Short mmCIF file of C-alpha atoms in Angstrom, two decimals:
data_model
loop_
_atom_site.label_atom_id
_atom_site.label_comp_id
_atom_site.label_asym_id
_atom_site.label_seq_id
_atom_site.Cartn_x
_atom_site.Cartn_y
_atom_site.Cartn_z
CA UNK A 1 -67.64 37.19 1.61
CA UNK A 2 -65.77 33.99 1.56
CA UNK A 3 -67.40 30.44 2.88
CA UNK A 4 -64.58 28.22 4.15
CA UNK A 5 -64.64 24.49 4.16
CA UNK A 6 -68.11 24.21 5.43
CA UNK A 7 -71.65 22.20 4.81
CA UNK A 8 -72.93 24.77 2.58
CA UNK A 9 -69.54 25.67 0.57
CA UNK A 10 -69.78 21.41 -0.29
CA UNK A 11 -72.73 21.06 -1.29
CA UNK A 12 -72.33 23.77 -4.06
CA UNK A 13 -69.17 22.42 -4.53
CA UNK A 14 -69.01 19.29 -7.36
CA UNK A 15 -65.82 17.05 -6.65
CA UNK A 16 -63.09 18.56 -9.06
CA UNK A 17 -63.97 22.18 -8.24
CA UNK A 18 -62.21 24.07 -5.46
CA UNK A 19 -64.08 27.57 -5.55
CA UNK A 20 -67.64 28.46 -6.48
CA UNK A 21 -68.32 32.10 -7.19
CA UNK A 22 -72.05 33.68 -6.95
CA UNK A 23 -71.73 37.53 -7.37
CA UNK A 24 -70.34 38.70 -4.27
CA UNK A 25 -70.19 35.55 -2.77
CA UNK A 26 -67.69 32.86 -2.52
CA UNK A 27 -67.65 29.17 -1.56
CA UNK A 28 -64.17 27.24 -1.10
CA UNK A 29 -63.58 23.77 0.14
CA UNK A 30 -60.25 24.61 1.38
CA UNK A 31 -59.42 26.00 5.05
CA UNK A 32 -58.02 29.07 2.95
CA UNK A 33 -56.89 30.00 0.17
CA UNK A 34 -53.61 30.80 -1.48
CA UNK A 35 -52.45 34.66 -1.87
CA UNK A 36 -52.87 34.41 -5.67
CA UNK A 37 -56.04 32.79 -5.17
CA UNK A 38 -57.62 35.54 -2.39
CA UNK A 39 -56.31 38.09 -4.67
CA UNK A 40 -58.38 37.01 -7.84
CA UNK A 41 -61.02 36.50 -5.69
CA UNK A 42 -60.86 40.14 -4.09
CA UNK A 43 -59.92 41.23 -7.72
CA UNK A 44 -63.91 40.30 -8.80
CA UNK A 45 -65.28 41.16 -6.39
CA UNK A 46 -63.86 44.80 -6.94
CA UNK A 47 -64.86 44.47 -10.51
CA UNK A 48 -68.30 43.40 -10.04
CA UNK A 49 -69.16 46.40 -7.61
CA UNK A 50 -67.77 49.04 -9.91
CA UNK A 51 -69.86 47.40 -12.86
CA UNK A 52 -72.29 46.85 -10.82
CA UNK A 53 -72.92 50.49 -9.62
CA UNK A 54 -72.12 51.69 -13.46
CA UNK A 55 -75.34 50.29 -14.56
CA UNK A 56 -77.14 52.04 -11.92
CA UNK A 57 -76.09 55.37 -12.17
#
């Protein structure tokens, strides 16, 4: 899940950084993001399920 450019994404946000990441949740202060960007983003995400779910089973 991705927060776009609102109250909550800022006020994680400090004023150089562009994207916070919490686990499976992401806060931006951009309207969107760029391709390489939504990619890395989807890209953890993906990793943190499967590691995730290793440690359970």
């Amino acid at each position: 899940m991705i927060f776009y450019n609102n109250v909550l994404a800022k006020s994680f946000l400090k004023e150089k950084e562009s994207l916070f990441q919490n686990r499976m949740v992401h806060f931006t202060r951009y309207k969107c993001l760029e391709i390489w960007e939504d990619m890395e983003v989807q890209l953890h995400e993906k990793q943190f399920e499967q590691y995730f779910f290793l440690t359970i089973a």
